[in-house]
Structure formats: C-alpha cells, structure tokens
Coordinates of C-alpha atoms in Angstrom, one line a residue:
X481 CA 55.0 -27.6 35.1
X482 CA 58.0 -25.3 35.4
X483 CA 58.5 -25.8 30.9
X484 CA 57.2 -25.3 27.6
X485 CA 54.7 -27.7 27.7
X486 CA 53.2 -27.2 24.3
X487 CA 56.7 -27.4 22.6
X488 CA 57.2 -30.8 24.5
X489 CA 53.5 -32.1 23.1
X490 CA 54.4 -30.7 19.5
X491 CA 57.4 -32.5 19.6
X492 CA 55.8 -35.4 20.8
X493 CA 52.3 -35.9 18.9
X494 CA 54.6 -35.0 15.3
X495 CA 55.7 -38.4 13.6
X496 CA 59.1 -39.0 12.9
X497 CA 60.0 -42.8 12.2
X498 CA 63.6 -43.8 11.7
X499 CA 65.2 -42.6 8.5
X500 CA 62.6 -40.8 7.8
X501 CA 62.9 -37.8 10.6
X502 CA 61.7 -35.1 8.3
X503 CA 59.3 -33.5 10.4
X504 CA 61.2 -33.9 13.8
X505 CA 63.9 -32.2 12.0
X506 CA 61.7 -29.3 10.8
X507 CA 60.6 -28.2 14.0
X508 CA 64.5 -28.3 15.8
X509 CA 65.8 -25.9 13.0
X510 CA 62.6 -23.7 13.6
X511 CA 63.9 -24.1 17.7
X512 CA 67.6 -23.4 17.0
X513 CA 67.0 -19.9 15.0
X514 CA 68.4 -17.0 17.3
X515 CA 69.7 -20.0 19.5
X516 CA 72.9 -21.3 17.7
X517 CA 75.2 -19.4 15.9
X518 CA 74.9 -22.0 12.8
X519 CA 72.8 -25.0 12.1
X520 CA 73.6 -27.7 9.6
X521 CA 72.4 -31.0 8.5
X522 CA 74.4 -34.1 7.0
X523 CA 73.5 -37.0 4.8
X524 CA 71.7 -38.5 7.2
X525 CA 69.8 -36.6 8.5
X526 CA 71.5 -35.7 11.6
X527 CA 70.5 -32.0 12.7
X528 CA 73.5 -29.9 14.4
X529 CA 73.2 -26.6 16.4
X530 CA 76.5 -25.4 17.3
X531 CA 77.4 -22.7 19.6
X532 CA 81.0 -21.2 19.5
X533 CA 83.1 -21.4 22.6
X534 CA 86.4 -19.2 23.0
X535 CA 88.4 -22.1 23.9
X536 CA 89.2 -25.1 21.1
X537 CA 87.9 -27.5 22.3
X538 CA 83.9 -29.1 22.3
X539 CA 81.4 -30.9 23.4
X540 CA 78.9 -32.7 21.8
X541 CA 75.3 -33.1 23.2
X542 CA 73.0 -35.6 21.4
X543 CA 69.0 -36.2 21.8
X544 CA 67.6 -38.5 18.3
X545 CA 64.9 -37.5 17.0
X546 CA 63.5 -40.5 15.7
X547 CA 60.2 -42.8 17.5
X548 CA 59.4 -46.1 16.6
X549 CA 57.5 -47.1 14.0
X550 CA 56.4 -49.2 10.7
X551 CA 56.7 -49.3 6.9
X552 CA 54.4 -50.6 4.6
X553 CA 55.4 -53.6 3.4
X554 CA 52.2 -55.2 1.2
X555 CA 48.7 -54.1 1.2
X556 CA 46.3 -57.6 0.7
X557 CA 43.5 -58.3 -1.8
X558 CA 41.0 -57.4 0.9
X559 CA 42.3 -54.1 1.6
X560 CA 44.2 -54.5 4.9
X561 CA 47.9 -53.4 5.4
X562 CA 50.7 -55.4 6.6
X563 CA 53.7 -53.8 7.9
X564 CA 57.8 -54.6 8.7
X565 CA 58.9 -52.4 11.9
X566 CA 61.2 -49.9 12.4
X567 CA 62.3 -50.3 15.8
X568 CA 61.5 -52.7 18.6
X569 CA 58.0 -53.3 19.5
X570 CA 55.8 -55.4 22.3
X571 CA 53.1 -57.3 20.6
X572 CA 51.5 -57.0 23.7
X573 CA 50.8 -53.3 23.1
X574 CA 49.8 -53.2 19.8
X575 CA 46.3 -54.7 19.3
X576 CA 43.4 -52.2 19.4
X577 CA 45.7 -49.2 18.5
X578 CA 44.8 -46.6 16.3
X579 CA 47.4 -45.3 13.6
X580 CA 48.2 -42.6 11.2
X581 CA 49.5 -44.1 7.6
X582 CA 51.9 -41.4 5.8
X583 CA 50.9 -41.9 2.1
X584 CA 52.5 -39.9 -0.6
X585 CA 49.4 -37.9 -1.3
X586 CA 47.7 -37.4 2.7
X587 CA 47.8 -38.9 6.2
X588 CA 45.2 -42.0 6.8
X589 CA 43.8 -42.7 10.2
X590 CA 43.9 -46.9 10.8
X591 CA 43.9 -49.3 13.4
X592 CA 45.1 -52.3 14.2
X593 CA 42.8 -55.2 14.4
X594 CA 42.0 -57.1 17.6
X595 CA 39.7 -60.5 17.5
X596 CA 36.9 -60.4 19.8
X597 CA 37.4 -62.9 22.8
X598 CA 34.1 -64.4 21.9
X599 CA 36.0 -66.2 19.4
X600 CA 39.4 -66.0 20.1
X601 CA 40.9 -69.0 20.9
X602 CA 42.8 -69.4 24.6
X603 CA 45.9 -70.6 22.3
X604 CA 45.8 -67.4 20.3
X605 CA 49.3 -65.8 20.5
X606 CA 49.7 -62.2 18.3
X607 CA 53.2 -61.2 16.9
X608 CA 54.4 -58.3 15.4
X609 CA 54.6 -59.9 12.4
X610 CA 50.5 -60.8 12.6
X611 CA 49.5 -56.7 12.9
X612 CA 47.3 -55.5 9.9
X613 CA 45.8 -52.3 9.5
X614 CA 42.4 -51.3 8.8
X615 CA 41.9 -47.9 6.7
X616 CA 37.8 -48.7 6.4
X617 CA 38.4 -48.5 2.9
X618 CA 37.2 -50.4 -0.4
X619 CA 41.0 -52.6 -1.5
X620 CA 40.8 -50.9 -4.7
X621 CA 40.8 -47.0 -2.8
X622 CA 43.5 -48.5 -0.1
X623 CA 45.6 -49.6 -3.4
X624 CA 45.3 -46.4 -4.8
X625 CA 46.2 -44.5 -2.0
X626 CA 48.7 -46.6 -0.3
X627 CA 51.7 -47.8 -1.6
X628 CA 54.8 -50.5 -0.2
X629 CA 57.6 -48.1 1.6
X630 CA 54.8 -45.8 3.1
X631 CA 55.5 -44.6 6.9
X632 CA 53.1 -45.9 10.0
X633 CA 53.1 -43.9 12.9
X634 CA 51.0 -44.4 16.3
X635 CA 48.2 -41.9 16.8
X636 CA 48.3 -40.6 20.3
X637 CA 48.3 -37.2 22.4
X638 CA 50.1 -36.0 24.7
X639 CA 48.4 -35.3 28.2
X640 CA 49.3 -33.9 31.4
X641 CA 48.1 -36.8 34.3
X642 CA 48.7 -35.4 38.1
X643 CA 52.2 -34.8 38.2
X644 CA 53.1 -37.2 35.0
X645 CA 52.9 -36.2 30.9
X646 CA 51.9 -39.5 29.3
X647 CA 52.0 -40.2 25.5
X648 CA 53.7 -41.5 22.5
X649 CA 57.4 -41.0 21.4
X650 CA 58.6 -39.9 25.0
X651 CA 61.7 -42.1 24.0
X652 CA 63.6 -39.3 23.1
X653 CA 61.4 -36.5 22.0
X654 CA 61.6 -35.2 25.9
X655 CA 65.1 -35.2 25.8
X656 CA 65.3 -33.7 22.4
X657 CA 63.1 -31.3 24.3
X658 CA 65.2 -30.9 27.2
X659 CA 68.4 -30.4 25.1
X660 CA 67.1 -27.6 22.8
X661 CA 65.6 -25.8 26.6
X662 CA 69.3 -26.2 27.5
X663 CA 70.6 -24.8 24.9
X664 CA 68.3 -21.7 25.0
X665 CA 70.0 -21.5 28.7
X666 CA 73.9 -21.1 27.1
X667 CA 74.9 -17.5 26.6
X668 CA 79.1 -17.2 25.6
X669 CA 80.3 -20.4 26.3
X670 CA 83.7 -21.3 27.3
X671 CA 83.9 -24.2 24.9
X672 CA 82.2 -24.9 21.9
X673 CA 79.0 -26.5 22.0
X674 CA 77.4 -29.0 19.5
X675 CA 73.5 -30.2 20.1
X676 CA 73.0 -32.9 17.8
X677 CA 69.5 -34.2 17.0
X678 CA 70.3 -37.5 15.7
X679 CA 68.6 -39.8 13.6
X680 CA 67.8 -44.1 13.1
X681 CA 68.8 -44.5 16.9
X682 CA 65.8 -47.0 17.4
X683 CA 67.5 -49.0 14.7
X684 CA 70.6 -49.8 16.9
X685 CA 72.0 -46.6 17.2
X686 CA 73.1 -45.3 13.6
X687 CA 73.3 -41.6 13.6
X688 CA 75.3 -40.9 16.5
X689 CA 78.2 -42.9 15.0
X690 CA 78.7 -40.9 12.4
X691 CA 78.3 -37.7 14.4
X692 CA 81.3 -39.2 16.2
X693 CA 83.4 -38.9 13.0
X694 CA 82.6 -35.4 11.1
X695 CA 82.6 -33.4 14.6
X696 CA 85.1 -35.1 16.4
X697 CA 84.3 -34.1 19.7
X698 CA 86.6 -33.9 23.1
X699 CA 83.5 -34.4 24.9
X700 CA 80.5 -36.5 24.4
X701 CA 77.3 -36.1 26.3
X702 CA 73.9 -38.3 25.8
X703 CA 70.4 -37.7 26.3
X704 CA 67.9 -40.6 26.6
X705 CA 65.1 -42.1 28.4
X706 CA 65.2 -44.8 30.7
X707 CA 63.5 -47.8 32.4
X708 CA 61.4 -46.6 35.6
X709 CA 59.9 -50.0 36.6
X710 CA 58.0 -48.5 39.7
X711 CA 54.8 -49.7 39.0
X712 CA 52.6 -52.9 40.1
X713 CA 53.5 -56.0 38.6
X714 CA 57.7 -55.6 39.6
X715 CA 58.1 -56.7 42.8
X716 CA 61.6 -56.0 43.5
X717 CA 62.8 -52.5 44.2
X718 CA 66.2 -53.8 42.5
X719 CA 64.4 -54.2 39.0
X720 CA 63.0 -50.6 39.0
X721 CA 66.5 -49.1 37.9
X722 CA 64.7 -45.1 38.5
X723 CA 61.7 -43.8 39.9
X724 CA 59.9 -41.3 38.4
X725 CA 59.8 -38.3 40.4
X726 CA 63.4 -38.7 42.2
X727 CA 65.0 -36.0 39.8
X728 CA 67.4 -36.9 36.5
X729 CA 69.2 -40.1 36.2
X730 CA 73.1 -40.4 35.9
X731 CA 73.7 -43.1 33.6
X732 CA 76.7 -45.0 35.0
X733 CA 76.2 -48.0 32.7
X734 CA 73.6 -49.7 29.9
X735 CA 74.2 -52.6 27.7
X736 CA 75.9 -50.9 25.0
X737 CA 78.5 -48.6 27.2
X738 CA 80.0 -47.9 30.3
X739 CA 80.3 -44.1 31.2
X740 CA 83.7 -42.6 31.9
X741 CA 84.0 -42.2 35.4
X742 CA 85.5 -39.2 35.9
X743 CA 82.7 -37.8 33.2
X744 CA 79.6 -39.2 35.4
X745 CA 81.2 -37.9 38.7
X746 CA 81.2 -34.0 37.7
X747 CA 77.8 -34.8 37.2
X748 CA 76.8 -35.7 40.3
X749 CA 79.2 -32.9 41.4
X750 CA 77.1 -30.4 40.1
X751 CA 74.1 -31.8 40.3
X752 CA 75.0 -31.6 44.1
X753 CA 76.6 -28.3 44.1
X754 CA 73.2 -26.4 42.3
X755 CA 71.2 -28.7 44.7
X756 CA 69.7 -30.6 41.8
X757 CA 67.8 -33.7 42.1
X758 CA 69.7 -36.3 40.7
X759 CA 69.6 -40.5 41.2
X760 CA 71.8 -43.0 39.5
X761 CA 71.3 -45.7 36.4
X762 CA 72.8 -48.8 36.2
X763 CA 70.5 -50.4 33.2
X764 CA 70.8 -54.2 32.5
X765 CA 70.2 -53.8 28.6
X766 CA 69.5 -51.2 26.4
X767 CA 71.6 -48.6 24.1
X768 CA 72.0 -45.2 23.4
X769 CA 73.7 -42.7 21.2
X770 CA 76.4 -42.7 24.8
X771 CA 77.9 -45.6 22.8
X772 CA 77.9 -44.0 19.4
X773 CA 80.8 -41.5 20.4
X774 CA 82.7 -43.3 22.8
X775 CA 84.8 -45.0 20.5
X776 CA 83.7 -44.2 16.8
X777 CA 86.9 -42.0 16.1
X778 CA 89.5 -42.9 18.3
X779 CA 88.5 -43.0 22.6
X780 CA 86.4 -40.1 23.8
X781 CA 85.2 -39.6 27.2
X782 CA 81.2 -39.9 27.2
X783 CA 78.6 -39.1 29.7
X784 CA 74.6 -39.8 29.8
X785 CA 71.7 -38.0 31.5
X786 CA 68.5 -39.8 31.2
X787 CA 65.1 -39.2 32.0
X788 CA 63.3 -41.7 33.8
X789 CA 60.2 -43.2 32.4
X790 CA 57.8 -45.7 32.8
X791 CA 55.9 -47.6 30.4
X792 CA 59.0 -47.8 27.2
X793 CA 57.7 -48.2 23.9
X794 CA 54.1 -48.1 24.3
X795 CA 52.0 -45.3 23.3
X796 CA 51.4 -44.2 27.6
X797 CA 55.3 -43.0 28.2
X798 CA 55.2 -41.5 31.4
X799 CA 57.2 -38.7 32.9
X800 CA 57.6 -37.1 36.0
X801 CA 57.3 -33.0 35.1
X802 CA 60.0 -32.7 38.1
X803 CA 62.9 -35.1 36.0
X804 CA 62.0 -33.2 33.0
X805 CA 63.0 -30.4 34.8
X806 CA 65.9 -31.3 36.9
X807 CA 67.2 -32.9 33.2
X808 CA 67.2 -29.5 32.0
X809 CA 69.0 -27.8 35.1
X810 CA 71.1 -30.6 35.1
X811 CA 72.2 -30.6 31.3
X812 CA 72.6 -26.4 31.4
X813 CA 74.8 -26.2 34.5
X814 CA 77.3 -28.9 33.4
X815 CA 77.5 -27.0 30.1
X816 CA 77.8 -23.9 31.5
X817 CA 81.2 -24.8 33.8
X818 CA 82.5 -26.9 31.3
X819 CA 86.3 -24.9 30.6
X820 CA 87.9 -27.8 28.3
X821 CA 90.2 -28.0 31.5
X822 CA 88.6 -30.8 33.1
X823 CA 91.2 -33.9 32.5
X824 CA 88.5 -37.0 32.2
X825 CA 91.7 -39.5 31.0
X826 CA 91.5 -42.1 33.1

C-alpha cells in the first residue's frame, strides 16, 4: 500500500462522534504543522488549514471528521445503558458489538447485548431504539461512573485484508486521510487553498454550511465515501453505483446535490491527462458536505471525489488500497492546475 497506513488506522481506530470531534480534531492540527501556512478552528468545531495562493481567489477542500455514534441517554436500575444515536445506524449491525463508553473520568469497554436463539423468538425484530449496553459492572459502579450525555463509540481496528483496509469510521476518516496526504503534495499554489475538516456531517450535513459562509469560497471541492454494492446479495450491476478497486469515483450526482458540470468534467480531464484511475457516481440517496457549499452564500460551483466503499456504516468499511490512492493523485493534481482561470459559470 503506496500510503501512510498507520496515519490512516490512527485516524480511524480514534473516536470522534458528531459534535463532539475533539480528538479527530487533535490529530489534523498535529498533521497540518509545517503543512499550512495557518490553521484555525471556529465555533463549531470545524478545523481549517489554509495554504496561500498568489492569485485571489480559493478553493475550499472539505473531508468531516466526525463517525457515527451514540449518547447516553439513561442508564437502568440493573445497570445497563440505553442510548439516542448520533447518526444513522442499521439495527441489523448492531447486536453482538463491542463498544467503548467515553465517561468523564475514563474510557469503558461494553457490548451490546444479543439474545441467544435458543430463546429468541422467530417474531423477535431489534431496533436501534432496543440496544443496551453491558459494562459487566454492579448498577451502583455503572451509576457512578456513567452519566446521561456520555459519548459511545464502536470498538474496532483497522486491518489490512488482501488488497482491501476494513474497519470502523472509513466514512470519512479516509478521505480526511486522503485530503491532509494532498495537501502534504501542494508546494506554492496558484490559488489559495482551504482544507477544511468539518464537523456533525452524519447529522445531515451541519458543518460544511457554515464553512460556506465565513470562507466564502470561489471553489468548492468534497471528499466522501461512497456506496460500492459489489458484493453477493445485489444482483444487478446497475445497483452497485462503484466497485472497489476501479480507481476514485467522480461524483456527478447524490441526493442532496448535483455537481457543476463544468467542475466534474476537469476532473475527469485530469484524471485522464495524469492517467489516473477514475470511474463515475451517480448515487440514488445520500448527502455530503458537496451540498453544504453549493448554495450556502450565494451559488458556488462544487465538485466531489469519493472513495468507493463497501459495507457503509458498519464497523467492516472496506477500501480498495488502489482508490485510496488514485483519491489522493486525483485530489493533488486538480489542486495543483487549479489558476482561478477556469470559468465553471454555466
């Protein structure tokens, strides 16, 4: 694997629920000293990297930072927790999963419950809303220790499988990854350059928006995952929207946005000129911090790269090490021909 693979897994394996990023954020100012010529962080969170251009004009470059997750929301007479969730889950995924509880005073290890089939009924249907944790603790210790508001992350490492990494918190930490590898690429830049690690996306979205308004970008650029339905179990070639291993997706449409044209075809453009593996995304549903700057302060032209991925929102992500890297190459060419010349008005 042609990347820092043990910056990828640190990112990865460190917790970082919506709104509550702290740690993410820790470790992308640690990766931006020597990188950017100044950092800064706002009100909520958002992390900013900017590299000065000669020309006045600038692009923004967003990966959030955040993973999905939990919050503590009562803890029962019996000592079990029971949790609200930040960010959208399949029950489906969730039974027999160990966890880490963020307390105030230390991290607990948990798991979520699953009732044997010997006594399951066939009828037995399991929510979200039905998941409670198990500390192995007396109630009165779990009451002492955990309180309403605490953060619940899932416990998982990141592995390399053949040519795949698999793990939790794919969705975006390897794009966060791949943007701050970019931006390690950029020497003297035509334009300026903003990377923007942005927070309480898995909660529709939240910190890009706001990015949109303070730096006023001419230029908007988005890094996110995306489905790679290439597996067993979808039968139609139509439904798998990427395949892992094809090189980085060019996202030409999602739910939440459609990508300005002339934006997406440079990409390709480039992609094809540098001889980059490159495939194209047209994803039924889904959002991304694309949306967040496309209109928030008056029309901006927007772009998306995305990384293909199989298996979204479990705790088994799975990318290709070949997409991670053509992601990179793609995201650091495009940057580095970017004049502010480039008329994307439609």
């Amino acid at each position: 694997m042609d990347f820092d693979f043990d910056l990828l897994r640190e990112l990865t394996e460190t917790s970082g629920v919506p709104g509550y990023e702290d740690r993410i954020r820790d470790l992308v100012r640690r990766e931006f000293e020597g990188v950017v010529d100044s950092v800064r962080t706002d009100a909520m969170g958002n992390v900013v990297g900017t590299v000065e251009g000669e020309a006045d004009y600038s692009v923004a470059v967003a990966a959030h930072m955040d993973e999905i997750g939990f919050m503590v929301k009562h803890v029962t007479e019996e000592g079990f927790l029971r949790v609200d969730t930040l960010g959208g889950w399949d029950p489906d995924v969730l039974r027999a999963q160990r966890v880490t509880v963020h307390a105030e005073e230390d991290d607990l290890t948990g798991v979520i419950g699953s009732v044997p089939t010997h006594v399951k009924d066939d009828g037995d249907d399991f929510s979200v809303e039905d998941v409670s944790i198990d500390l192995g603790l007396p109630a009165d210790e779990v009451e002492e220790r955990v309180s309403v508001g605490d953060l619940v992350s899932m416990a998982q490492t990141t592995e390399r499988v053949g040519d795949n990494v698999t793990g939790k918190a794919l969705d975006d930490r390897v794009c966060l990854f791949a943007m701050l590898e970019a931006a390690k690429r950029i020497e003297d830049p035509d334009v300026t350059i903003h990377f923007c690690a942005t927070v309480q996306e898995e909660l529709g979205v939240r910190g890009a928006p706001a990015l949109g308004v303070d730096l006023d970008p001419d230029l908007a650029i988005a890094l996110d995952v995306t489905v790679a339905n290439d597996v067993p179990g979808v039968e139609k070639e139509s439904e798998y929207v990427t395949r892992l291993g094809d090189g980085a997706a060019i996202k030409l449409k999602d739910s939440s946005v459609v990508t300005t044209p002339k934006v997406h075809r440079r990409m390709r453009s480039v992609a094809e000129d540098r001889d980059i593996d490159h495939q194209l995304e047209v994803l039924p549903s889904g959002a991304t911090d694309t949306s967040g700057f496309q209109n928030t302060h008056g029309a901006k032209p927007v772009g998306a790269i995305s990384i293909p991925t199989r298996y979204l929102h479990t705790v088994t992500e799975s990318v290709h090490h070949a997409d991670v890297e053509a992601t990179i190459d793609l995201l650091a060419a495009l940057l580095d021909t970017e004049t502010g010349d480039h008329d994307y008005s439609l």
